């Protein structure tokens, strides 16, 4: 019999729908991550995945998510520390802890740190899906519909963009890259973070793909009159929106 902690997550029932949400799964078990992604995608959600606490914090800085499913036993900083840091800076994203730790003390600690729900592995995937939907209904916080940086505006709902009054035509990957950069509000986004933000978790392009798409994005912006350094290279680290052009 397959281990229910790592076996494919196969939803058996239909969960009442909420509007499509952006979910972040923080889990280092790749088979469990794949199953959760399939189940939650079937519910109409957009799912991103990271495998450690450091990447989770980076991703949350760069992208707005509606809910996070968080494991505790992560490599590097554990899930408790991720949650503590998020709540310390006022980040109120709903968090569902999904962990093998079933001790009452761990449950109390997680909830005291600010988790919104706590589930123990092994779990029923339909119950998890229902709890995700319940947390989303409870939060009911729509994403900011657009992001701005000077004359640049990005529509997050319709996937459109413009510079000044001129339409900026972007591919899906370029749109996701630009959204991650704008969401970071002038902070530097590492190439690893941009790879996570712009490509599906199952894809594995190299850092050259980030550079190529940033080059194309800059060319499209420059053609509309944007400064050449609107998207700025931070050598040896990554890219950011140039703070000199924020206003």
GROMACS .gro file of C-alpha atoms in nm:
model
  247
    1UNK     CA    1   0.000   0.000   0.000
    2UNK     CA    2   0.139   0.342  -0.098
    3UNK     CA    3   0.245   0.584   0.172
    4UNK     CA    4  -0.036   0.845   0.189
    5UNK     CA    5   0.223   1.111   0.273
    6UNK     CA    6   0.404   1.071  -0.060
    7UNK     CA    7   0.157   0.897  -0.292
    8UNK     CA    8  -0.014   1.084  -0.572
    9UNK     CA    9  -0.282   1.314  -0.441
   10UNK     CA   10  -0.599   1.214  -0.625
   11UNK     CA   11  -0.906   1.427  -0.554
   12UNK     CA   12  -1.220   1.219  -0.528
   13UNK     CA   13  -1.490   1.479  -0.487
   14UNK     CA   14  -1.577   1.821  -0.620
   15UNK     CA   15  -1.506   2.107  -0.384
   16UNK     CA   16  -1.728   2.417  -0.417
   17UNK     CA   17  -1.539   2.671  -0.623
   18UNK     CA   18  -1.408   3.009  -0.519
   19UNK     CA   19  -1.251   3.247  -0.770
   20UNK     CA   20  -0.911   3.146  -0.906
   21UNK     CA   21  -0.637   3.214  -0.649
   22UNK     CA   22  -0.260   3.214  -0.645
   23UNK     CA   23  -0.124   2.950  -0.412
   24UNK     CA   24   0.232   2.891  -0.293
   25UNK     CA   25   0.327   2.538  -0.184
   26UNK     CA   26   0.638   2.518   0.035
   27UNK     CA   27   0.729   2.149   0.048
   28UNK     CA   28   1.053   1.955  -0.010
   29UNK     CA   29   0.888   1.624  -0.101
   30UNK     CA   30   0.870   1.645  -0.481
   31UNK     CA   31   0.610   1.368  -0.526
   32UNK     CA   32   0.380   1.524  -0.269
   33UNK     CA   33   0.430   1.865  -0.429
   34UNK     CA   34   0.336   1.725  -0.770
   35UNK     CA   35   0.018   1.568  -0.634
   36UNK     CA   36  -0.088   1.881  -0.448
   37UNK     CA   37  -0.024   2.089  -0.759
   38UNK     CA   38  -0.244   1.865  -0.971
   39UNK     CA   39  -0.527   1.863  -0.719
   40UNK     CA   40  -0.528   2.237  -0.658
   41UNK     CA   41  -0.488   2.320  -1.027
   42UNK     CA   42  -0.800   2.114  -1.098
   43UNK     CA   43  -0.982   2.348  -0.859
   44UNK     CA   44  -0.887   2.634  -1.090
   45UNK     CA   45  -0.599   2.778  -0.890
   46UNK     CA   46  -0.260   2.898  -1.009
   47UNK     CA   47   0.003   2.706  -0.812
   48UNK     CA   48   0.371   2.784  -0.755
   49UNK     CA   49   0.610   2.563  -0.558
   50UNK     CA   50   0.936   2.606  -0.371
   51UNK     CA   51   1.131   2.348  -0.172
   52UNK     CA   52   1.287   2.549   0.112
   53UNK     CA   53   1.217   2.837   0.346
   54UNK     CA   54   1.461   3.084   0.196
   55UNK     CA   55   1.303   3.057  -0.148
   56UNK     CA   56   0.957   3.089   0.007
   57UNK     CA   57   1.049   3.422   0.164
   58UNK     CA   58   1.205   3.546  -0.161
   59UNK     CA   59   0.904   3.440  -0.365
   60UNK     CA   60   0.660   3.607  -0.127
   61UNK     CA   61   0.858   3.930  -0.154
   62UNK     CA   62   0.838   3.924  -0.532
   63UNK     CA   63   0.485   3.794  -0.593
   64UNK     CA   64   0.147   3.841  -0.428
   65UNK     CA   65  -0.012   3.510  -0.329
   66UNK     CA   66  -0.356   3.447  -0.183
   67UNK     CA   67  -0.259   3.150   0.035
   68UNK     CA   68   0.044   2.943   0.134
   69UNK     CA   69   0.057   2.569   0.212
   70UNK     CA   70   0.360   2.535   0.439
   71UNK     CA   71   0.556   2.230   0.554
   72UNK     CA   72   0.750   2.257   0.881
   73UNK     CA   73   1.038   2.015   0.823
   74UNK     CA   74   1.216   2.210   0.549
   75UNK     CA   75   1.587   2.224   0.464
   76UNK     CA   76   1.753   2.540   0.593
   77UNK     CA   77   1.512   2.753   0.794
   78UNK     CA   78   1.206   2.554   0.895
   79UNK     CA   79   0.842   2.639   0.839
   80UNK     CA   80   0.796   2.782   1.187
   81UNK     CA   81   1.073   3.035   1.122
   82UNK     CA   82   0.928   3.123   0.780
   83UNK     CA   83   0.594   3.193   0.945
   84UNK     CA   84   0.751   3.392   1.230
   85UNK     CA   85   0.940   3.617   0.985
   86UNK     CA   86   0.632   3.676   0.772
   87UNK     CA   87   0.414   3.777   1.064
   88UNK     CA   88   0.694   3.994   1.210
   89UNK     CA   89   0.686   4.216   0.899
   90UNK     CA   90   0.306   4.230   0.889
   91UNK     CA   91   0.254   3.982   0.604
   92UNK     CA   92  -0.100   3.853   0.652
   93UNK     CA   93  -0.120   3.586   0.380
   94UNK     CA   94  -0.338   3.294   0.498
   95UNK     CA   95  -0.115   2.998   0.590
   96UNK     CA   96  -0.216   2.634   0.607
   97UNK     CA   97   0.052   2.425   0.779
   98UNK     CA   98   0.079   2.073   0.632
   99UNK     CA   99   0.324   1.862   0.830
  100UNK     CA  100   0.402   1.521   0.977
  101UNK     CA  101   0.443   1.680   1.320
  102UNK     CA  102   0.133   1.581   1.514
  103UNK     CA  103   0.233   1.677   1.869
  104UNK     CA  104  -0.010   1.908   2.046
  105UNK     CA  105   0.280   2.142   2.129
  106UNK     CA  106   0.369   2.179   1.759
  107UNK     CA  107   0.007   2.251   1.669
  108UNK     CA  108  -0.024   2.515   1.939
  109UNK     CA  109   0.311   2.670   1.840
  110UNK     CA  110   0.213   2.694   1.474
  111UNK     CA  111  -0.122   2.854   1.550
  112UNK     CA  112   0.039   3.092   1.803
  113UNK     CA  113   0.285   3.204   1.534
  114UNK     CA  114  -0.007   3.300   1.313
  115UNK     CA  115  -0.101   2.995   1.106
  116UNK     CA  116  -0.465   2.995   0.996
  117UNK     CA  117  -0.498   2.615   0.987
  118UNK     CA  118  -0.291   2.309   1.074
  119UNK     CA  119  -0.317   1.968   0.903
  120UNK     CA  120  -0.119   1.655   0.982
  121UNK     CA  121   0.020   1.409   0.726
  122UNK     CA  122  -0.109   1.163   0.617
  123UNK     CA  123  -0.414   1.358   0.508
  124UNK     CA  124  -0.722   1.326   0.292
  125UNK     CA  125  -0.668   1.542  -0.021
  126UNK     CA  126  -1.036   1.633  -0.040
  127UNK     CA  127  -1.025   1.768   0.316
  128UNK     CA  128  -0.717   1.973   0.232
  129UNK     CA  129  -0.883   2.115  -0.080
  130UNK     CA  130  -1.192   2.205   0.122
  131UNK     CA  131  -0.982   2.377   0.388
  132UNK     CA  132  -0.795   2.574   0.122
  133UNK     CA  133  -1.125   2.694  -0.021
  134UNK     CA  134  -1.254   2.785   0.325
  135UNK     CA  135  -0.945   2.992   0.399
  136UNK     CA  136  -0.974   3.170   0.065
  137UNK     CA  137  -1.339   3.253   0.128
  138UNK     CA  138  -1.251   3.379   0.475
  139UNK     CA  139  -0.971   3.600   0.347
  140UNK     CA  140  -1.166   3.735   0.049
  141UNK     CA  141  -0.886   3.975  -0.037
  142UNK     CA  142  -0.863   4.052  -0.409
  143UNK     CA  143  -0.519   4.119  -0.552
  144UNK     CA  144  -0.425   4.473  -0.648
  145UNK     CA  145  -0.550   4.487  -1.008
  146UNK     CA  146  -0.246   4.671  -1.148
  147UNK     CA  147   0.116   4.750  -1.067
  148UNK     CA  148   0.292   5.078  -1.155
  149UNK     CA  149   0.647   5.206  -1.188
  150UNK     CA  150   0.662   5.558  -1.323
  151UNK     CA  151   0.491   5.555  -1.663
  152UNK     CA  152   0.483   5.176  -1.670
  153UNK     CA  153   0.160   4.998  -1.575
  154UNK     CA  154   0.094   4.624  -1.565
  155UNK     CA  155  -0.259   4.481  -1.560
  156UNK     CA  156  -0.255   4.168  -1.344
  157UNK     CA  157  -0.603   4.048  -1.435
  158UNK     CA  158  -0.608   4.087  -1.813
  159UNK     CA  159  -0.234   4.034  -1.863
  160UNK     CA  160  -0.203   4.367  -2.044
  161UNK     CA  161   0.056   4.639  -1.997
  162UNK     CA  162   0.131   4.991  -2.118
  163UNK     CA  163   0.404   5.251  -2.108
  164UNK     CA  164   0.247   5.593  -2.088
  165UNK     CA  165  -0.052   5.569  -2.319
  166UNK     CA  166   0.106   5.311  -2.547
  167UNK     CA  167   0.024   4.939  -2.522
  168UNK     CA  168   0.314   4.714  -2.427
  169UNK     CA  169   0.271   4.375  -2.594
  170UNK     CA  170   0.423   4.099  -2.380
  171UNK     CA  171   0.448   3.725  -2.396
  172UNK     CA  172   0.319   3.533  -2.094
  173UNK     CA  173   0.674   3.476  -1.966
  174UNK     CA  174   0.765   3.844  -2.008
  175UNK     CA  175   0.449   3.944  -1.822
  176UNK     CA  176   0.532   3.715  -1.529
  177UNK     CA  177   0.892   3.841  -1.517
  178UNK     CA  178   0.779   4.202  -1.517
  179UNK     CA  179   0.516   4.133  -1.253
  180UNK     CA  180   0.780   3.979  -1.024
  181UNK     CA  181   1.009   4.279  -1.072
  182UNK     CA  182   0.731   4.531  -1.006
  183UNK     CA  183   0.606   4.340  -0.704
  184UNK     CA  184   0.957   4.360  -0.554
  185UNK     CA  185   0.927   4.743  -0.556
  186UNK     CA  186   1.290   4.815  -0.640
  187UNK     CA  187   1.443   4.529  -0.443
  188UNK     CA  188   1.673   4.298  -0.635
  189UNK     CA  189   1.523   3.976  -0.771
  190UNK     CA  190   1.773   3.693  -0.803
  191UNK     CA  191   1.780   3.488  -1.123
  192UNK     CA  192   1.662   3.187  -0.924
  193UNK     CA  193   1.364   3.381  -0.795
  194UNK     CA  194   1.274   3.504  -1.145
  195UNK     CA  195   1.296   3.149  -1.279
  196UNK     CA  196   1.049   3.042  -1.009
  197UNK     CA  197   0.819   3.336  -1.085
  198UNK     CA  198   0.807   3.309  -1.464
  199UNK     CA  199   0.826   2.937  -1.542
  200UNK     CA  200   0.616   2.643  -1.434
  201UNK     CA  201   0.773   2.439  -1.155
  202UNK     CA  202   0.809   2.138  -1.387
  203UNK     CA  203   1.013   2.334  -1.643
  204UNK     CA  204   1.385   2.375  -1.595
  205UNK     CA  205   1.530   2.658  -1.810
  206UNK     CA  206   1.869   2.796  -1.715
  207UNK     CA  207   1.964   3.145  -1.604
  208UNK     CA  208   2.038   3.230  -1.970
  209UNK     CA  209   1.662   3.216  -2.027
  210UNK     CA  210   1.613   3.493  -1.770
  211UNK     CA  211   1.877   3.711  -1.936
  212UNK     CA  212   1.728   3.654  -2.281
  213UNK     CA  213   1.375   3.743  -2.173
  214UNK     CA  214   1.496   4.049  -1.980
  215UNK     CA  215   1.682   4.162  -2.294
  216UNK     CA  216   1.364   4.124  -2.500
  217UNK     CA  217   1.160   4.304  -2.235
  218UNK     CA  218   1.403   4.596  -2.232
  219UNK     CA  219   1.390   4.620  -2.611
  220UNK     CA  220   1.011   4.638  -2.610
  221UNK     CA  221   1.015   4.906  -2.338
  222UNK     CA  222   1.283   5.110  -2.516
  223UNK     CA  223   1.079   5.103  -2.838
  224UNK     CA  224   0.806   5.287  -2.646
  225UNK     CA  225   1.045   5.549  -2.510
  226UNK     CA  226   1.128   5.395  -2.172
  227UNK     CA  227   1.475   5.454  -2.023
  228UNK     CA  228   1.724   5.186  -2.121
  229UNK     CA  229   1.798   5.120  -1.754
  230UNK     CA  230   1.436   5.097  -1.640
  231UNK     CA  231   1.504   4.729  -1.570
  232UNK     CA  232   1.844   4.743  -1.404
  233UNK     CA  233   2.108   4.470  -1.381
  234UNK     CA  234   2.254   4.410  -1.037
  235UNK     CA  235   2.573   4.236  -1.141
  236UNK     CA  236   2.633   3.896  -0.987
  237UNK     CA  237   2.287   3.897  -0.826
  238UNK     CA  238   1.994   3.958  -1.061
  239UNK     CA  239   1.766   4.239  -1.175
  240UNK     CA  240   1.546   4.512  -1.029
  241UNK     CA  241   1.328   4.805  -1.131
  242UNK     CA  242   1.546   5.113  -1.125
  243UNK     CA  243   1.441   5.331  -0.827
  244UNK     CA  244   1.542   5.644  -1.021
  245UNK     CA  245   1.243   5.588  -1.250
  246UNK     CA  246   0.982   5.496  -0.989
  247UNK     CA  247   0.804   5.832  -0.992
   0.00000   0.00000   0.00000
